[in-house]
XYZ file of C-alpha atoms in Angstrom:
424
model
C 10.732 14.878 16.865
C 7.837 13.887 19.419
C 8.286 10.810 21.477
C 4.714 9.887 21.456
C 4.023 6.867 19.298
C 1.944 7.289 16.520
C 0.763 4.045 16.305
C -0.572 2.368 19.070
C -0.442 -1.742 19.208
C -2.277 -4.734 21.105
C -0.985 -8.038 20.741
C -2.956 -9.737 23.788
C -4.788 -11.183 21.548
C -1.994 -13.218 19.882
C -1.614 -15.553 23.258
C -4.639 -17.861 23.297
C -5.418 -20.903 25.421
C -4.542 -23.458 22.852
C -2.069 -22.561 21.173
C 0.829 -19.527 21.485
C 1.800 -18.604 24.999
C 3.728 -15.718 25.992
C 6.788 -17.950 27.047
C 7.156 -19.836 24.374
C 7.184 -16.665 21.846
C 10.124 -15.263 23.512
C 12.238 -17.345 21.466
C 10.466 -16.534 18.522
C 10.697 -13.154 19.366
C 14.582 -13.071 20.076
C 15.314 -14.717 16.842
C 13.315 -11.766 15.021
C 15.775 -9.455 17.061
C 18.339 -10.813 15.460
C 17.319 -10.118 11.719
C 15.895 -6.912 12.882
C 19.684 -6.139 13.669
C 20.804 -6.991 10.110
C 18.482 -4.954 8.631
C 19.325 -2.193 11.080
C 22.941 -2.606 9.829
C 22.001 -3.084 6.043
C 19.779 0.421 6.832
C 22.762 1.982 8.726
C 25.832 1.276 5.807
C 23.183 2.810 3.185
C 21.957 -0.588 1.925
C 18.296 0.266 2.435
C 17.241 3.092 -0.142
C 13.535 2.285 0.026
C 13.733 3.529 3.769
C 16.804 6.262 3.469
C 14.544 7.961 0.949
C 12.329 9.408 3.249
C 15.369 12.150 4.068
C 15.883 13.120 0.739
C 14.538 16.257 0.866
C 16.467 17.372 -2.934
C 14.227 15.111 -4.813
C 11.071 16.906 -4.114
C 11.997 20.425 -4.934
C 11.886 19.837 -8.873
C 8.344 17.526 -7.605
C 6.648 20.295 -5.758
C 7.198 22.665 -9.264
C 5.765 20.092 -11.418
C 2.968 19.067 -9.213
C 2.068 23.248 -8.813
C 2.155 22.742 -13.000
C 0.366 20.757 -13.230
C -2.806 21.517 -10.359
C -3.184 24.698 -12.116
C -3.477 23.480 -15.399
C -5.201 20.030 -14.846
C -8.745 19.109 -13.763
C -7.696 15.351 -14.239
C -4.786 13.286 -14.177
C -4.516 9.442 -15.570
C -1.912 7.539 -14.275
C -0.654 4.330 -16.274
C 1.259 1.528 -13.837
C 1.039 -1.658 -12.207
C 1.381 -3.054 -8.786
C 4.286 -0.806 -7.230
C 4.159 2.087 -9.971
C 0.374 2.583 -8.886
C -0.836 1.423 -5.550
C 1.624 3.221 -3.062
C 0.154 6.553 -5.060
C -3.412 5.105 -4.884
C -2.964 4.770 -1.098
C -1.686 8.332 -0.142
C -4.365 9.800 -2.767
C -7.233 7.857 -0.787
C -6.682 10.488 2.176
C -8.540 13.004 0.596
C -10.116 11.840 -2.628
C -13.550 10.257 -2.867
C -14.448 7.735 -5.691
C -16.623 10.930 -7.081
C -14.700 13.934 -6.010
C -11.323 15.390 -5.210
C -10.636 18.341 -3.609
C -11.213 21.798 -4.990
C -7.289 23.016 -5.785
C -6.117 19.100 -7.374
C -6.786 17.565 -9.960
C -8.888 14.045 -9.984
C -6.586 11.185 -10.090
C -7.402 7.923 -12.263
C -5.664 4.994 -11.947
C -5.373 2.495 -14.709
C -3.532 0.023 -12.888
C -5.313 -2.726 -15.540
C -6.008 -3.328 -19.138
C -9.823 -4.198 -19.132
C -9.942 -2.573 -22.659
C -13.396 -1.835 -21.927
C -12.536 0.505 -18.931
C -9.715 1.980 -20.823
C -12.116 2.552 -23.795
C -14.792 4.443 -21.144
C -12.069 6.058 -19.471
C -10.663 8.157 -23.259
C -13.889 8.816 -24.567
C -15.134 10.350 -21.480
C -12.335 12.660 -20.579
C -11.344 16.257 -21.579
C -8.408 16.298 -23.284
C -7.630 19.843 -22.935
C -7.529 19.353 -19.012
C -5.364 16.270 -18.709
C -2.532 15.202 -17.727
C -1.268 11.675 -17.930
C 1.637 9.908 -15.748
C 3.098 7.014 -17.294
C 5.409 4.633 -14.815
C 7.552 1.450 -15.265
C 10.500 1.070 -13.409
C 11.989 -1.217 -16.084
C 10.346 0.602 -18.764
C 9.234 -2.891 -20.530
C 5.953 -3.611 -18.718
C 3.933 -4.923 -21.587
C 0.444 -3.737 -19.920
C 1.734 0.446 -19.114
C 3.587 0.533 -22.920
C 0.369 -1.194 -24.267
C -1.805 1.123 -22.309
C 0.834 4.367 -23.596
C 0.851 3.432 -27.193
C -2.934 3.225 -27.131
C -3.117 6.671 -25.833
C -0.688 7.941 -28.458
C -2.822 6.388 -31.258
C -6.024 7.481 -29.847
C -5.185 10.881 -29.608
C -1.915 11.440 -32.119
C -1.088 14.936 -32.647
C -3.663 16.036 -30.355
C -1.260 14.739 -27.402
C 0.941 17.864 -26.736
C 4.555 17.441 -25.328
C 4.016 18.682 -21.717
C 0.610 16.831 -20.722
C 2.633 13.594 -20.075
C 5.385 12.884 -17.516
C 7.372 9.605 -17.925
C 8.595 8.251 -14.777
C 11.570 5.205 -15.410
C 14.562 4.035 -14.860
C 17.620 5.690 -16.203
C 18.495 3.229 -18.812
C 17.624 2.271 -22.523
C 14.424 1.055 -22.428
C 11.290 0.244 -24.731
C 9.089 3.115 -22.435
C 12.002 5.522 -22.151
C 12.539 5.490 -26.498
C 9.221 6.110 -27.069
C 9.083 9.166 -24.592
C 11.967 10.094 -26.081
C 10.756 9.930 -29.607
C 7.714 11.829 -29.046
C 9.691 14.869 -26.933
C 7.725 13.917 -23.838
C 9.320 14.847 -20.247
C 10.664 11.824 -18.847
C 12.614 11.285 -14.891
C 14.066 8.752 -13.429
C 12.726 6.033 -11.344
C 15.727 5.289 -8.808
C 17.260 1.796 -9.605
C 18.226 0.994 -6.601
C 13.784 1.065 -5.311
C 11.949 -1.747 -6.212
C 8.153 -1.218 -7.728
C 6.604 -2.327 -4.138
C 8.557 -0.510 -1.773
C 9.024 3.091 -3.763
C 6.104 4.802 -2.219
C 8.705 7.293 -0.473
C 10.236 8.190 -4.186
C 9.137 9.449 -7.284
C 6.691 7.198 -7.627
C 4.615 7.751 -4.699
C 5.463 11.546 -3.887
C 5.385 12.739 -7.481
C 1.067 12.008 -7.826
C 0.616 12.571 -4.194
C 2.217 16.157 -4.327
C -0.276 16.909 -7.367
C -2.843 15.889 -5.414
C -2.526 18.131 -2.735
C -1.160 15.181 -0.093
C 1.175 16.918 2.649
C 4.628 15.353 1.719
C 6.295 16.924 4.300
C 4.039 15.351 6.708
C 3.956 11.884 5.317
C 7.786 12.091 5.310
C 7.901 13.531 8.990
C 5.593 10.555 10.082
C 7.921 7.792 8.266
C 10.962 9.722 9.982
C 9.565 9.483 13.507
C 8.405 5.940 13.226
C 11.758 4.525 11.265
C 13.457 6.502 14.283
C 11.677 4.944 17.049
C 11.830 1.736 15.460
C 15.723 1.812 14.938
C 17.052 3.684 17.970
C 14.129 4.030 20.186
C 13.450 0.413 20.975
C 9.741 -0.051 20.017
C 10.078 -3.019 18.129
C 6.781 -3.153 16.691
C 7.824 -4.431 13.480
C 9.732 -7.176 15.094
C 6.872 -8.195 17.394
C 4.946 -8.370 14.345
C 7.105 -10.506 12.325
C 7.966 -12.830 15.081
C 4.026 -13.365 15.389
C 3.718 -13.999 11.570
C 6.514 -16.129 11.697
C 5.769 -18.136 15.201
C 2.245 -18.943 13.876
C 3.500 -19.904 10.443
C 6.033 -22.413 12.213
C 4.328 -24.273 14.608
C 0.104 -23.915 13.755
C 0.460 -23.940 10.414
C -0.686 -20.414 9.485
C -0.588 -20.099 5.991
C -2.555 -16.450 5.579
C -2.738 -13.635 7.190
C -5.468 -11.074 7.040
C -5.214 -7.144 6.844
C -8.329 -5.627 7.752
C -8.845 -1.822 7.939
C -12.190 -0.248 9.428
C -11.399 3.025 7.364
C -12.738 3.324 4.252
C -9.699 5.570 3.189
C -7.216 2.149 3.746
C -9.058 0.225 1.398
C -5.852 1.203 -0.945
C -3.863 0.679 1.589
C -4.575 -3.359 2.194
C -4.079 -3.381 -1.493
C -0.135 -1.830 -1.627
C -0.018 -4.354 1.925
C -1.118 -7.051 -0.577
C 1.626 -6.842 -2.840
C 4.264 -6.245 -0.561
C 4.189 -9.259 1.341
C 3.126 -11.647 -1.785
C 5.903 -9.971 -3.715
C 8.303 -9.979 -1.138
C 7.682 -13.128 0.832
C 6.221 -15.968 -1.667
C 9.838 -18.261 -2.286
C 11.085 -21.354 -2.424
C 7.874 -22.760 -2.054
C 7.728 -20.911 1.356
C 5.376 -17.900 2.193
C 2.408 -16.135 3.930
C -0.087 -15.366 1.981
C -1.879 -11.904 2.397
C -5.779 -11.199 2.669
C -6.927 -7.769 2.298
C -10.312 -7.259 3.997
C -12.052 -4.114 4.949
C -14.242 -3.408 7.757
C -17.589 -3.972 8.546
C -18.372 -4.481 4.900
C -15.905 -7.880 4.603
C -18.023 -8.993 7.992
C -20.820 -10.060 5.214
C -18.760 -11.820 2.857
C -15.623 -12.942 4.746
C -16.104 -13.002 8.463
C -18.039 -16.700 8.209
C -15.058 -18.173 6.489
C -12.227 -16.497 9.025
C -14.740 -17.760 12.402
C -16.278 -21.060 10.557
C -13.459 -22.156 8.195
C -10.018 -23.340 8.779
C -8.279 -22.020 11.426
C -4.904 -20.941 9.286
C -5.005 -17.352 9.175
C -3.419 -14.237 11.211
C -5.413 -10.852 11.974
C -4.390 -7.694 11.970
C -7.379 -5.187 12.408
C -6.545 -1.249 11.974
C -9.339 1.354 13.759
C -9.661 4.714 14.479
C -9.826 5.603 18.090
C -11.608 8.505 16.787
C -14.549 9.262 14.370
C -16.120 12.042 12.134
C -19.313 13.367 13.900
C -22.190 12.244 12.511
C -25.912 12.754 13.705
C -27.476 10.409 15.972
C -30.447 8.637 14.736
C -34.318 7.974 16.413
C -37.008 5.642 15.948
C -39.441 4.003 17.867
C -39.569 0.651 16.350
C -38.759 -1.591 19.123
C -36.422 -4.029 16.944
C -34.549 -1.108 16.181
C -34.203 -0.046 19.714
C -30.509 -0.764 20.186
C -29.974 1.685 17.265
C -31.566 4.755 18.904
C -29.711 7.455 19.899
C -26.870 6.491 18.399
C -24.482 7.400 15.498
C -22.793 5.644 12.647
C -19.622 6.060 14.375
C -21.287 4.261 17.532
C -22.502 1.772 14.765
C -18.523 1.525 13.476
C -16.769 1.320 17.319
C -19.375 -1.425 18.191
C -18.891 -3.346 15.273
C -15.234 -3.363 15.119
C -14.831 -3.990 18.769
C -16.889 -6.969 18.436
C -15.287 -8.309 15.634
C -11.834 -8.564 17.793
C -13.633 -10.063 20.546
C -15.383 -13.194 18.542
C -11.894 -13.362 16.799
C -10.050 -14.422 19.711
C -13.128 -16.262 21.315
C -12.542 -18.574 18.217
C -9.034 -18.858 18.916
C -7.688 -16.501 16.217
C -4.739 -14.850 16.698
C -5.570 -11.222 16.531
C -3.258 -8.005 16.598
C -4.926 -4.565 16.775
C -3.234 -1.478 15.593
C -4.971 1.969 16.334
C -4.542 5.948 15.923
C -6.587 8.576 17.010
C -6.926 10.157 13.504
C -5.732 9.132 9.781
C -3.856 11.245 8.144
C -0.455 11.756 6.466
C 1.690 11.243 9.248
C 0.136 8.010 10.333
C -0.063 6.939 6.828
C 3.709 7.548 6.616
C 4.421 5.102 9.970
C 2.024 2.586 8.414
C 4.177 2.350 5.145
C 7.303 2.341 7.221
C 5.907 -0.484 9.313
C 5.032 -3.020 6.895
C 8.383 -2.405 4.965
C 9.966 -3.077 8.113
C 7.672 -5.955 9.115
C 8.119 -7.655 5.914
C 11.974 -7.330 5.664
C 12.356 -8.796 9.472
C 9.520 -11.579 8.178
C 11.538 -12.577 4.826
C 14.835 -12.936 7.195
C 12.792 -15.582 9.362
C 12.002 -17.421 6.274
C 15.518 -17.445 4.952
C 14.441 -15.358 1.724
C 15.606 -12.350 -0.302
C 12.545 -9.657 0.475
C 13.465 -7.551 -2.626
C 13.410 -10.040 -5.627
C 11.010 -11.924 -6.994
C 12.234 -14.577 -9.882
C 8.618 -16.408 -10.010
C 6.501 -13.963 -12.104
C 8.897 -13.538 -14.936
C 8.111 -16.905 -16.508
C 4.393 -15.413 -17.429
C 6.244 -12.476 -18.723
C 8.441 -14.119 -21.550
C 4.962 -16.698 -21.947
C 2.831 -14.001 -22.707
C 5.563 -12.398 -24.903
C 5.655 -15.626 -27.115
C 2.127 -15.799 -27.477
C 2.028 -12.858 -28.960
C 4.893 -13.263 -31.423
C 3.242 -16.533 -32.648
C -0.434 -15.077 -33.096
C 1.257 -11.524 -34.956
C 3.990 -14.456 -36.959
């Protein structure tokens, strides 16, 4: 594999006048070391699946068939899931498809990752349901919102339905999702048990709708390779600089957020799967960091007053293209527009971005920068390595178990008695 880094860091702007300095995060630093070596040794004695996926090459033989299937015979493709059964898909989709188009030889994914029943209502009546297929996904197989979402499609659409326009992906146990695939003769595979939702990109989950829609797999896979590998063995220690940042500024300035905030449009899914990885995997105990997804310049106009004006409790991660599409330069002659002439949208973009760092740490925010000359699968695949890493390291700091999370299932059995007593 190349040795050249795929993605490039900057934590200068971390150390600021008044409050971390470089020799006092060297202990901060060294005790992220240290749970960076257990989770080296949990990854090394097979204890890691979410991350010893991405060598599995056998599970994406039977994949790549299905997903050749299905682009010939699909012009859409719905997928029903939540959180971790939807986003990591969402993300590697958002390469190449537009909120209007995909391209020519895949289908066009939707995601119905909620249960607005007005946008599931638009959604049936304005699809073709000769030329769709539908993904349905629940690790457990008992989410109430994907079997709610299923059983509405099978009532909607009854016989009309046929066996092999639906793929169930769950876990291989009795379930409520898995009997009702099952009683309907609908193809259903296995979600691996040992993957949680949030950190199954690299599986089924995430491969199975990025394959069908057209996404590189091999590449993504051969850029979370390289970066686990340089990470592991190769010393980089990005992911441990990170978390002993998070951490250090949690600890002693009382950082409480911290802010992800891509200047590429086609991350915007990305912030999202970032989202629930850290609130999932962090928020314990009454301990935690919680995440902001922002996306540049856009969130300038809406967020960037609160970040430079409001409290100063957050952490900033910024993610930019050293690189942009071409685009034409633009003229005019109005002298208030001056500073605009001659210049591009991708002038516009470096400008803005490069400004937004510097006012950051002029207001003593720590900043981190993370950049790549171009987006594309093999980044994307160290980015999702990265923040898996990152956030296992972080949840060591803070004395928690990354891959649980206990909280949310008190709103699950609420919302399960509410509606026993309203059908009762």
């Amino acid at each position: 594999m190349p040795n050249k880094s795929l993605l490039n860091f900057s934590i200068k702007g971390c150390f600021l006048d008044n409050r971390l300095k470089e020799e006092s995060f060297d202990s901060f630093q060294a005790k992220a070391l240290t749970c960076f070596e257990e989770v080296k040794a949990a990854y090394h004695d097979k204890k890691l699946p979410a991350l010893s996926v991405i060598y599995d090459q056998d599970q994406l033989t039977h994949y790549q068939q299905i997903a050749q299937t299905w682009q010939k015979r699909f012009k859409n493709v719905v997928l029903f899931g939540t959180g971790g059964s939807s986003l990591g898909a969402q993300t590697c989709i958002e390469l190449y498809q537009t909120r209007v188009s995909a391209p020519a030889s895949s289908p066009y994914f939707h995601f119905m990752d909620n249960i607005d029943p007005h946008t599931f209502n638009h959604l049936l009546e304005g699809i073709d349901l000769q030329t769709t297929g539908f993904l349905v996904i629940s690790k457990s197989g008992t989410t109430a919102e994907t079997l709610c979402q299923f059983l509405s499609l099978i009532n909607a659409f009854q016989d009309k339905l046929v066996q092999d326009q639906v793929i169930v992906i769950t876990e291989p146990k009795n379930s409520p999702l898995r009997r009702l695939a099952e009683h309907h003769q609908y193809q259903v595979l296995d979600h691996p048990s040992q993957i949680g939702g949030r950190f199954s990109v690299f599986s089924i989950v995430g491969m199975l709708p990025a394959l069908i829609a057209g996404i590189d797999v091999q590449e993504l896979l051969a850029g979370a390779q390289q970066y686990l590998s340089q990470e592991i063995e190769g010393g980089t220690h990005n992911a441990v600089q990170g978390a002993a940042l998070s951490y250090a500024y949690y600890q002693q300035f009382g950082c409480t957020q911290t802010v992800l905030m891509p200047y590429i449009d086609r991350l915007s899914a990305f912030a999202l799967w970032f989202r629930q990885l850290w609130a999932e995997s962090l928020g314990k105990e009454k301990r935690g960091i919680t995440p902001i997804n922002a996306l540049g310049t856009v969130d300038q106009h809406s967020q960037l007053q609160l970040y430079l004006g409001g409290p100063n409790d957050k952490f900033f991660t910024l993610v930019m293209l050293d690189t942009f599409s071409p685009a034409p330069k633009v003229n005019t002659d109005d002298p208030e527009l001056a500073y605009l002439h001659q210049h591009t949208l991708a002038d516009l973009m470096r400008a803005e971005q490069n400004a937004t760092v510097a006012t950051l740490i002029r207001q003593e925010c720590p900043t981190r920068t993370i950049t790549f000359p171009q987006l594309n699968e093999r980044t994307l695949g160290a980015l999702f390595i990265h923040y898996m890493l990152e956030t296992m390291i972080t949840a060591k700091l803070l004395g928690i178990d990354a891959f649980d999370q206990p909280a949310v299932e008190e709103g699950k059995i609420l919302t399960r008695e509410y509606l026993s007593r309203k059908a009762s």
